[in-house]
Amino acid sequence: MNINKSLSLKSLLILGVALLFARPAQSQDATEIVRKANEKMQGKSSQVKMTMQIVRPNWERSISMKAWSKGQDYSLILITGPARDKGSAYLKRGNEIWNWQPSINRTIKMPPSMMSQSWMGSDFSNNDLVRESSIVVDYNHTLLGDSTLSGYDSYKIEMIPKPEAPVVWGKVISFISKDKYMQLRAEFYDEDGELVRLMKGSKVKEMDGRIVPTRMEMIPVDEKGNKTVINYDKMEFNIDISQRFFSIQNMKNVE
């Protein structure tokens, strides 16, 4: 299924004068909910240790990593295991992304066309890992209603990409808990409105003073038996980290 297409879907129908005046306030509230959920998981900066498990019908693979971020523009991911991948790193600065491969002593700049492709054979894309797009800035948000998910009263929010946004989805439906602003579920649709992937958040724990889901499960709905699970082992937020940390040179030396 081709999901890497232009993504502009849409405009909402305005159902009368009352809705014409009500919609802007509702839209603003939905954006604020998404902003709070995004800030909850990222902070102004962060340092994370996590393990990614790729599950296929006939095999499984586990990859451990460290990740650092600063704002929306800077992130660095270091692979710490298994041994064959150890030392590989991915760096994002603004809209540019590099991959360091120590086994061939080579740094590769990744073209935008690779953002929708699988990351290390998982069900996450390059865009998911380096967060090329912003769920706050690159989407228009609409509050669809309320829902209950895993016992949490939640907001159900529709996210439609803005024209020209670097987004691979036609639509995303997000479920965010009302009390702690935790993203518990996200449904990813292509431009034809077909559900392509499903993400579930679970194992809610306290990490560095924040109540967050520490297990994220990504499931491609049309590939039975496939899924990718990320478990966050440690999360620190609002750490003291310089923009200079996110350099091509440091990508080769970070531990």
PDB file of C-alpha atoms in Angstrom:
ATOM      1  CA  MET A   1       0.000   0.000   0.000  1.00  0.00           C
ATOM      2  CA  ASN A   2       1.508   3.341  -0.995  1.00  0.00           C
ATOM      3  CA  ILE A   3       1.321   5.788   1.844  1.00  0.00           C
ATOM      4  CA  ASN A   4       4.013   8.182   0.631  1.00  0.00           C
ATOM      5  CA  LYS A   5       1.770  10.471  -1.304  1.00  0.00           C
ATOM      6  CA  SER A   6       0.667  13.988  -1.025  1.00  0.00           C
ATOM      7  CA  LEU A   7      -1.412  14.212   2.054  1.00  0.00           C
ATOM      8  CA  SER A   8      -3.587  17.149   1.913  1.00  0.00           C
ATOM      9  CA  LEU A   9      -7.019  15.836   2.732  1.00  0.00           C
ATOM     10  CA  LYS A  10      -9.512  18.145   3.588  1.00  0.00           C
ATOM     11  CA  SER A  11     -11.760  20.601   5.030  1.00  0.00           C
ATOM     12  CA  LEU A  12     -14.479  20.102   7.550  1.00  0.00           C
ATOM     13  CA  LEU A  13     -18.103  20.772   6.701  1.00  0.00           C
ATOM     14  CA  ILE A  14     -19.583  23.661   8.539  1.00  0.00           C
ATOM     15  CA  LEU A  15     -23.028  22.687   9.707  1.00  0.00           C
ATOM     16  CA  GLY A  16     -24.684  26.003  10.360  1.00  0.00           C
ATOM     17  CA  VAL A  17     -23.965  29.296  11.967  1.00  0.00           C
ATOM     18  CA  ALA A  18     -23.580  27.865  15.497  1.00  0.00           C
ATOM     19  CA  LEU A  19     -20.876  25.447  14.454  1.00  0.00           C
ATOM     20  CA  LEU A  20     -19.225  28.162  12.412  1.00  0.00           C
ATOM     21  CA  PHE A  21     -18.597  30.053  15.634  1.00  0.00           C
ATOM     22  CA  ALA A  22     -18.022  27.017  17.845  1.00  0.00           C
ATOM     23  CA  ARG A  23     -15.426  25.250  15.732  1.00  0.00           C
ATOM     24  CA  PRO A  24     -12.449  27.604  16.214  1.00  0.00           C
ATOM     25  CA  ALA A  25     -12.636  27.273  20.006  1.00  0.00           C
ATOM     26  CA  GLN A  26     -12.931  23.487  19.771  1.00  0.00           C
ATOM     27  CA  SER A  27     -10.030  23.297  17.333  1.00  0.00           C
ATOM     28  CA  GLN A  28      -7.873  25.415  19.605  1.00  0.00           C
ATOM     29  CA  ASP A  29      -8.672  23.142  22.554  1.00  0.00           C
ATOM     30  CA  ALA A  30      -7.765  20.035  20.558  1.00  0.00           C
ATOM     31  CA  THR A  31      -4.422  21.546  19.568  1.00  0.00           C
ATOM     32  CA  GLU A  32      -3.706  22.408  23.184  1.00  0.00           C
ATOM     33  CA  ILE A  33      -4.446  18.805  24.244  1.00  0.00           C
ATOM     34  CA  VAL A  34      -2.079  17.450  21.580  1.00  0.00           C
ATOM     35  CA  ARG A  35       0.573  19.996  22.578  1.00  0.00           C
ATOM     36  CA  LYS A  36       0.391  18.925  26.223  1.00  0.00           C
ATOM     37  CA  ALA A  37       0.585  15.212  25.278  1.00  0.00           C
ATOM     38  CA  ASN A  38       3.587  15.880  23.061  1.00  0.00           C
ATOM     39  CA  GLU A  39       5.360  17.928  25.727  1.00  0.00           C
ATOM     40  CA  LYS A  40       4.641  15.167  28.251  1.00  0.00           C
ATOM     41  CA  MET A  41       6.698  12.636  26.294  1.00  0.00           C
ATOM     42  CA  GLN A  42       9.435  14.995  25.022  1.00  0.00           C
ATOM     43  CA  GLY A  43       9.924  17.878  27.409  1.00  0.00           C
ATOM     44  CA  LYS A  44      12.167  20.731  26.260  1.00  0.00           C
ATOM     45  CA  SER A  45      14.906  18.114  26.076  1.00  0.00           C
ATOM     46  CA  SER A  46      15.219  14.441  26.960  1.00  0.00           C
ATOM     47  CA  GLN A  47      17.501  11.442  27.384  1.00  0.00           C
ATOM     48  CA  VAL A  48      16.030   7.968  26.987  1.00  0.00           C
ATOM     49  CA  LYS A  49      17.162   4.351  27.179  1.00  0.00           C
ATOM     50  CA  MET A  50      14.898   1.920  25.375  1.00  0.00           C
ATOM     51  CA  THR A  51      14.641  -1.484  23.756  1.00  0.00           C
ATOM     52  CA  MET A  52      12.940  -2.192  20.440  1.00  0.00           C
ATOM     53  CA  GLN A  53      11.624  -5.668  19.709  1.00  0.00           C
ATOM     54  CA  ILE A  54      10.718  -6.528  16.107  1.00  0.00           C
ATOM     55  CA  VAL A  55       8.256  -9.419  15.954  1.00  0.00           C
ATOM     56  CA  ARG A  56       7.577 -11.411  12.786  1.00  0.00           C
ATOM     57  CA  PRO A  57       5.688 -14.715  12.370  1.00  0.00           C
ATOM     58  CA  ASN A  58       8.936 -16.717  12.147  1.00  0.00           C
ATOM     59  CA  TRP A  59      11.506 -14.660  14.030  1.00  0.00           C
ATOM     60  CA  GLU A  60      12.126 -11.871  16.539  1.00  0.00           C
ATOM     61  CA  ARG A  61      14.913  -9.329  16.901  1.00  0.00           C
ATOM     62  CA  SER A  62      15.800  -7.032  19.785  1.00  0.00           C
ATOM     63  CA  ILE A  63      17.696  -3.732  19.492  1.00  0.00           C
ATOM     64  CA  SER A  64      18.772  -1.561  22.435  1.00  0.00           C
ATOM     65  CA  MET A  65      19.464   2.147  22.078  1.00  0.00           C
ATOM     66  CA  LYS A  66      19.926   5.521  23.708  1.00  0.00           C
ATOM     67  CA  ALA A  67      18.279   8.689  22.425  1.00  0.00           C
ATOM     68  CA  TRP A  68      18.689  12.395  23.125  1.00  0.00           C
ATOM     69  CA  SER A  69      16.520  15.275  21.959  1.00  0.00           C
ATOM     70  CA  LYS A  70      16.380  19.060  22.251  1.00  0.00           C
ATOM     71  CA  GLY A  71      13.222  20.788  21.102  1.00  0.00           C
ATOM     72  CA  GLN A  72      11.731  19.736  17.803  1.00  0.00           C
ATOM     73  CA  ASP A  73      14.850  20.249  15.694  1.00  0.00           C
ATOM     74  CA  TYR A  74      17.552  18.160  17.357  1.00  0.00           C
ATOM     75  CA  SER A  75      17.664  14.421  18.088  1.00  0.00           C
ATOM     76  CA  LEU A  76      20.316  11.717  18.173  1.00  0.00           C
ATOM     77  CA  ILE A  77      19.808   7.936  18.436  1.00  0.00           C
ATOM     78  CA  LEU A  78      22.698   5.597  19.297  1.00  0.00           C
ATOM     79  CA  ILE A  79      22.380   1.831  18.815  1.00  0.00           C
ATOM     80  CA  THR A  80      23.913   0.000  21.796  1.00  0.00           C
ATOM     81  CA  GLY A  81      23.096  -3.595  20.819  1.00  0.00           C
ATOM     82  CA  PRO A  82      23.253  -6.177  19.347  1.00  0.00           C
ATOM     83  CA  ALA A  83      26.983  -6.223  18.643  1.00  0.00           C
ATOM     84  CA  ARG A  84      26.639  -6.111  14.857  1.00  0.00           C
ATOM     85  CA  ASP A  85      24.732  -2.810  15.014  1.00  0.00           C
ATOM     86  CA  LYS A  86      26.433  -1.281  18.068  1.00  0.00           C
ATOM     87  CA  GLY A  87      27.756   2.229  17.463  1.00  0.00           C
ATOM     88  CA  SER A  88      25.426   3.059  14.573  1.00  0.00           C
ATOM     89  CA  ALA A  89      23.781   6.434  15.060  1.00  0.00           C
ATOM     90  CA  TYR A  90      21.088   8.633  13.566  1.00  0.00           C
ATOM     91  CA  LEU A  91      21.249  12.418  13.830  1.00  0.00           C
ATOM     92  CA  LYS A  92      18.609  15.007  13.056  1.00  0.00           C
ATOM     93  CA  ARG A  93      19.362  18.726  12.818  1.00  0.00           C
ATOM     94  CA  GLY A  94      16.440  20.757  11.527  1.00  0.00           C
ATOM     95  CA  ASN A  95      15.217  19.093   8.362  1.00  0.00           C
ATOM     96  CA  GLU A  96      18.457  17.199   7.703  1.00  0.00           C
ATOM     97  CA  ILE A  97      19.164  13.632   8.865  1.00  0.00           C
ATOM     98  CA  TRP A  98      22.408  11.625   8.865  1.00  0.00           C
ATOM     99  CA  ASN A  99      23.257   7.992   9.578  1.00  0.00           C
ATOM    100  CA  TRP A 100      26.687   6.971  10.908  1.00  0.00           C
ATOM    101  CA  GLN A 101      27.758   3.395  10.099  1.00  0.00           C
ATOM    102  CA  PRO A 102      30.997   2.550  11.964  1.00  0.00           C
ATOM    103  CA  SER A 103      31.339  -0.834  10.212  1.00  0.00           C
ATOM    104  CA  ILE A 104      32.037   0.952   6.918  1.00  0.00           C
ATOM    105  CA  ASN A 105      33.345   4.176   8.496  1.00  0.00           C
ATOM    106  CA  ARG A 106      30.798   6.193   6.575  1.00  0.00           C
ATOM    107  CA  THR A 107      28.277   8.960   7.267  1.00  0.00           C
ATOM    108  CA  ILE A 108      25.253   8.982   4.984  1.00  0.00           C
ATOM    109  CA  LYS A 109      22.869  11.912   4.580  1.00  0.00           C
ATOM    110  CA  MET A 110      19.355  10.542   4.249  1.00  0.00           C
ATOM    111  CA  PRO A 111      17.134  12.005   1.518  1.00  0.00           C
ATOM    112  CA  PRO A 112      13.558  13.061   2.392  1.00  0.00           C
ATOM    113  CA  SER A 113      12.267  10.229   0.212  1.00  0.00           C
ATOM    114  CA  MET A 114      13.520   7.744   2.834  1.00  0.00           C
ATOM    115  CA  MET A 115      11.431   9.208   5.682  1.00  0.00           C
ATOM    116  CA  SER A 116       8.486   6.878   5.109  1.00  0.00           C
ATOM    117  CA  GLN A 117      10.676   3.769   4.799  1.00  0.00           C
ATOM    118  CA  SER A 118      11.130   1.181   7.523  1.00  0.00           C
ATOM    119  CA  TRP A 119      13.666   1.953  10.258  1.00  0.00           C
ATOM    120  CA  MET A 120      16.041  -0.994  10.817  1.00  0.00           C
ATOM    121  CA  GLY A 121      13.436  -3.451   9.540  1.00  0.00           C
ATOM    122  CA  SER A 122      10.843  -2.420  12.134  1.00  0.00           C
ATOM    123  CA  ASP A 123       7.256  -1.224  11.763  1.00  0.00           C
ATOM    124  CA  PHE A 124       8.391   2.309  12.606  1.00  0.00           C
ATOM    125  CA  SER A 125       9.457   4.601   9.808  1.00  0.00           C
ATOM    126  CA  ASN A 126      12.523   6.825   9.729  1.00  0.00           C
ATOM    127  CA  ASN A 127      10.123   9.693  10.315  1.00  0.00           C
ATOM    128  CA  ASP A 128       8.783   8.077  13.497  1.00  0.00           C
ATOM    129  CA  LEU A 129      12.231   7.733  15.009  1.00  0.00           C
ATOM    130  CA  VAL A 130      13.695  11.109  14.187  1.00  0.00           C
ATOM    131  CA  ARG A 131      10.384  12.950  14.370  1.00  0.00           C
ATOM    132  CA  GLU A 132      10.796  14.869  11.164  1.00  0.00           C
ATOM    133  CA  SER A 133       7.224  16.035  11.475  1.00  0.00           C
ATOM    134  CA  SER A 134       5.533  17.653  14.454  1.00  0.00           C
ATOM    135  CA  ILE A 135       2.151  16.394  15.613  1.00  0.00           C
ATOM    136  CA  VAL A 136       1.539  19.891  16.984  1.00  0.00           C
ATOM    137  CA  VAL A 137       2.701  22.095  14.106  1.00  0.00           C
ATOM    138  CA  ASP A 138       2.081  19.968  11.010  1.00  0.00           C
ATOM    139  CA  TYR A 139      -1.551  18.978  11.671  1.00  0.00           C
ATOM    140  CA  ASN A 140      -4.944  20.605  12.103  1.00  0.00           C
ATOM    141  CA  HIS A 141      -6.658  19.116  15.167  1.00  0.00           C
ATOM    142  CA  THR A 142     -10.348  18.518  15.827  1.00  0.00           C
ATOM    143  CA  LEU A 143     -11.867  17.158  19.022  1.00  0.00           C
ATOM    144  CA  LEU A 144     -14.222  14.365  17.933  1.00  0.00           C
ATOM    145  CA  GLY A 145     -15.493  13.421  21.390  1.00  0.00           C
ATOM    146  CA  ASP A 146     -14.756  11.337  24.454  1.00  0.00           C
ATOM    147  CA  SER A 147     -13.759   7.702  24.846  1.00  0.00           C
ATOM    148  CA  THR A 148     -12.604   5.280  27.535  1.00  0.00           C
ATOM    149  CA  LEU A 149      -9.357   3.444  26.888  1.00  0.00           C
ATOM    150  CA  SER A 150      -7.724   0.965  29.298  1.00  0.00           C
ATOM    151  CA  GLY A 151      -9.829   2.506  32.057  1.00  0.00           C
ATOM    152  CA  TYR A 152      -8.733   6.067  31.285  1.00  0.00           C
ATOM    153  CA  ASP A 153     -11.234   8.749  30.272  1.00  0.00           C
ATOM    154  CA  SER A 154      -9.751  10.033  27.028  1.00  0.00           C
ATOM    155  CA  TYR A 155     -10.110  12.645  24.323  1.00  0.00           C
ATOM    156  CA  LYS A 156     -10.581  11.385  20.744  1.00  0.00           C
ATOM    157  CA  ILE A 157      -8.834  13.792  18.379  1.00  0.00           C
ATOM    158  CA  GLU A 158      -8.645  13.826  14.592  1.00  0.00           C
ATOM    159  CA  MET A 159      -5.385  15.132  13.107  1.00  0.00           C
ATOM    160  CA  ILE A 160      -5.313  16.170   9.433  1.00  0.00           C
ATOM    161  CA  PRO A 161      -1.943  17.144   7.884  1.00  0.00           C
ATOM    162  CA  LYS A 162      -1.554  20.722   6.748  1.00  0.00           C
ATOM    163  CA  PRO A 163      -0.776  21.229   3.056  1.00  0.00           C
ATOM    164  CA  GLU A 164       2.947  20.726   2.315  1.00  0.00           C
ATOM    165  CA  ALA A 165       3.619  19.286   5.792  1.00  0.00           C
ATOM    166  CA  PRO A 166       6.332  16.549   5.750  1.00  0.00           C
ATOM    167  CA  VAL A 167       3.847  13.888   6.858  1.00  0.00           C
ATOM    168  CA  VAL A 168       3.236  10.437   5.398  1.00  0.00           C
ATOM    169  CA  TRP A 169      -0.309   9.979   6.711  1.00  0.00           C
ATOM    170  CA  GLY A 170      -3.640  11.099   5.320  1.00  0.00           C
ATOM    171  CA  LYS A 171      -5.188  11.188   8.783  1.00  0.00           C
ATOM    172  CA  VAL A 172      -4.374  10.238  12.377  1.00  0.00           C
ATOM    173  CA  ILE A 173      -6.924   9.557  15.125  1.00  0.00           C
ATOM    174  CA  SER A 174      -5.340   9.985  18.554  1.00  0.00           C
ATOM    175  CA  PHE A 175      -6.677   9.003  21.983  1.00  0.00           C
ATOM    176  CA  ILE A 176      -5.214  11.064  24.853  1.00  0.00           C
ATOM    177  CA  SER A 177      -6.078  10.557  28.527  1.00  0.00           C
ATOM    178  CA  LYS A 178      -7.816  13.498  30.162  1.00  0.00           C
ATOM    179  CA  ASP A 179      -6.023  13.506  33.493  1.00  0.00           C
ATOM    180  CA  LYS A 180      -2.358  12.913  32.574  1.00  0.00           C
ATOM    181  CA  TYR A 181      -2.346  13.760  28.839  1.00  0.00           C
ATOM    182  CA  MET A 182      -0.999  10.330  27.913  1.00  0.00           C
ATOM    183  CA  GLN A 183      -1.258   9.207  24.294  1.00  0.00           C
ATOM    184  CA  LEU A 184      -2.747   5.724  24.706  1.00  0.00           C
ATOM    185  CA  ARG A 185      -3.670   4.892  21.121  1.00  0.00           C
ATOM    186  CA  ALA A 186      -3.137   6.292  17.638  1.00  0.00           C
ATOM    187  CA  GLU A 187      -4.685   5.124  14.375  1.00  0.00           C
ATOM    188  CA  PHE A 188      -2.807   5.974  11.177  1.00  0.00           C
ATOM    189  CA  TYR A 189      -4.763   6.198   7.906  1.00  0.00           C
ATOM    190  CA  ASP A 190      -3.568   6.595   4.317  1.00  0.00           C
ATOM    191  CA  GLU A 191      -4.960   9.240   1.969  1.00  0.00           C
ATOM    192  CA  ASP A 192      -7.710   6.847   0.874  1.00  0.00           C
ATOM    193  CA  GLY A 193      -8.955   6.601   4.453  1.00  0.00           C
ATOM    194  CA  GLU A 194      -7.705   3.045   4.998  1.00  0.00           C
ATOM    195  CA  LEU A 195      -6.345   2.159   8.437  1.00  0.00           C
ATOM    196  CA  VAL A 196      -2.677   1.248   7.923  1.00  0.00           C
ATOM    197  CA  ARG A 197      -1.072   1.124  11.357  1.00  0.00           C
ATOM    198  CA  LEU A 198      -2.200   1.055  14.952  1.00  0.00           C
ATOM    199  CA  MET A 199      -0.114   2.230  17.910  1.00  0.00           C
ATOM    200  CA  LYS A 200      -0.959   1.281  21.497  1.00  0.00           C
ATOM    201  CA  GLY A 201       0.556   2.783  24.637  1.00  0.00           C
ATOM    202  CA  SER A 202       0.528   0.779  27.889  1.00  0.00           C
ATOM    203  CA  LYS A 203       2.478  -0.077  31.057  1.00  0.00           C
ATOM    204  CA  VAL A 204       1.886   3.328  32.614  1.00  0.00           C
ATOM    205  CA  LYS A 205       4.668   4.206  35.064  1.00  0.00           C
ATOM    206  CA  GLU A 206       6.384   7.203  36.634  1.00  0.00           C
ATOM    207  CA  MET A 207       9.524   8.249  34.783  1.00  0.00           C
ATOM    208  CA  ASP A 208      11.495  11.239  36.109  1.00  0.00           C
ATOM    209  CA  GLY A 209       8.378  12.519  37.899  1.00  0.00           C
ATOM    210  CA  ARG A 210       6.021  12.073  34.939  1.00  0.00           C
ATOM    211  CA  ILE A 211       3.269   9.460  34.560  1.00  0.00           C
ATOM    212  CA  VAL A 212       3.738   8.082  31.033  1.00  0.00           C
ATOM    213  CA  PRO A 213       3.095   4.908  29.001  1.00  0.00           C
ATOM    214  CA  THR A 214       6.407   3.035  28.884  1.00  0.00           C
ATOM    215  CA  ARG A 215       5.463   0.472  26.237  1.00  0.00           C
ATOM    216  CA  MET A 216       4.565   1.530  22.677  1.00  0.00           C
ATOM    217  CA  GLU A 217       3.333  -1.173  20.307  1.00  0.00           C
ATOM    218  CA  MET A 218       3.109  -0.484  16.568  1.00  0.00           C
ATOM    219  CA  ILE A 219       0.991  -2.918  14.532  1.00  0.00           C
ATOM    220  CA  PRO A 220       0.662  -2.907  10.721  1.00  0.00           C
ATOM    221  CA  VAL A 221      -2.977  -3.923  10.339  1.00  0.00           C
ATOM    222  CA  ASP A 222      -2.607  -5.706   6.995  1.00  0.00           C
ATOM    223  CA  GLU A 223       0.459  -7.777   7.997  1.00  0.00           C
ATOM    224  CA  LYS A 224      -0.741 -10.510  10.347  1.00  0.00           C
ATOM    225  CA  GLY A 225       1.734 -11.507  13.030  1.00  0.00           C
ATOM    226  CA  ASN A 226       3.924  -8.431  12.571  1.00  0.00           C
ATOM    227  CA  LYS A 227       4.499  -5.803  15.233  1.00  0.00           C
ATOM    228  CA  THR A 228       7.217  -3.679  16.789  1.00  0.00           C
ATOM    229  CA  VAL A 229       7.349  -2.976  20.514  1.00  0.00           C
ATOM    230  CA  ILE A 230       9.374  -0.212  22.159  1.00  0.00           C
ATOM    231  CA  ASN A 231       9.896  -0.424  25.915  1.00  0.00           C
ATOM    232  CA  TYR A 232      11.268   2.661  27.653  1.00  0.00           C
ATOM    233  CA  ASP A 233      13.716   1.546  30.332  1.00  0.00           C
ATOM    234  CA  LYS A 234      14.670   5.036  31.545  1.00  0.00           C
ATOM    235  CA  MET A 235      13.459   8.521  30.665  1.00  0.00           C
ATOM    236  CA  GLU A 236      14.845  11.875  31.812  1.00  0.00           C
ATOM    237  CA  PHE A 237      13.289  15.183  30.844  1.00  0.00           C
ATOM    238  CA  ASN A 238      14.491  18.796  30.567  1.00  0.00           C
ATOM    239  CA  ILE A 239      18.134  17.776  30.814  1.00  0.00           C
ATOM    240  CA  ASP A 240      20.982  20.263  30.369  1.00  0.00           C
ATOM    241  CA  ILE A 241      22.197  19.557  26.833  1.00  0.00           C
ATOM    242  CA  SER A 242      23.746  21.859  24.240  1.00  0.00           C
ATOM    243  CA  GLN A 243      22.910  22.115  20.533  1.00  0.00           C
ATOM    244  CA  ARG A 244      26.621  21.336  19.963  1.00  0.00           C
ATOM    245  CA  PHE A 245      25.922  17.812  21.243  1.00  0.00           C
ATOM    246  CA  PHE A 246      23.913  17.186  18.078  1.00  0.00           C
ATOM    247  CA  SER A 247      26.823  17.276  15.634  1.00  0.00           C
ATOM    248  CA  ILE A 248      28.046  14.854  12.969  1.00  0.00           C
ATOM    249  CA  GLN A 249      31.332  14.510  14.827  1.00  0.00           C
ATOM    250  CA  ASN A 250      29.654  13.709  18.147  1.00  0.00           C
ATOM    251  CA  MET A 251      27.446  11.157  16.406  1.00  0.00           C
ATOM    252  CA  LYS A 252      30.636   9.145  15.858  1.00  0.00           C
ATOM    253  CA  ASN A 253      31.892   9.487  19.442  1.00  0.00           C
ATOM    254  CA  VAL A 254      28.826   9.439  21.693  1.00  0.00           C
ATOM    255  CA  GLU A 255      28.470   6.519  24.121  1.00  0.00           C
TER     256      GLU A 255
END
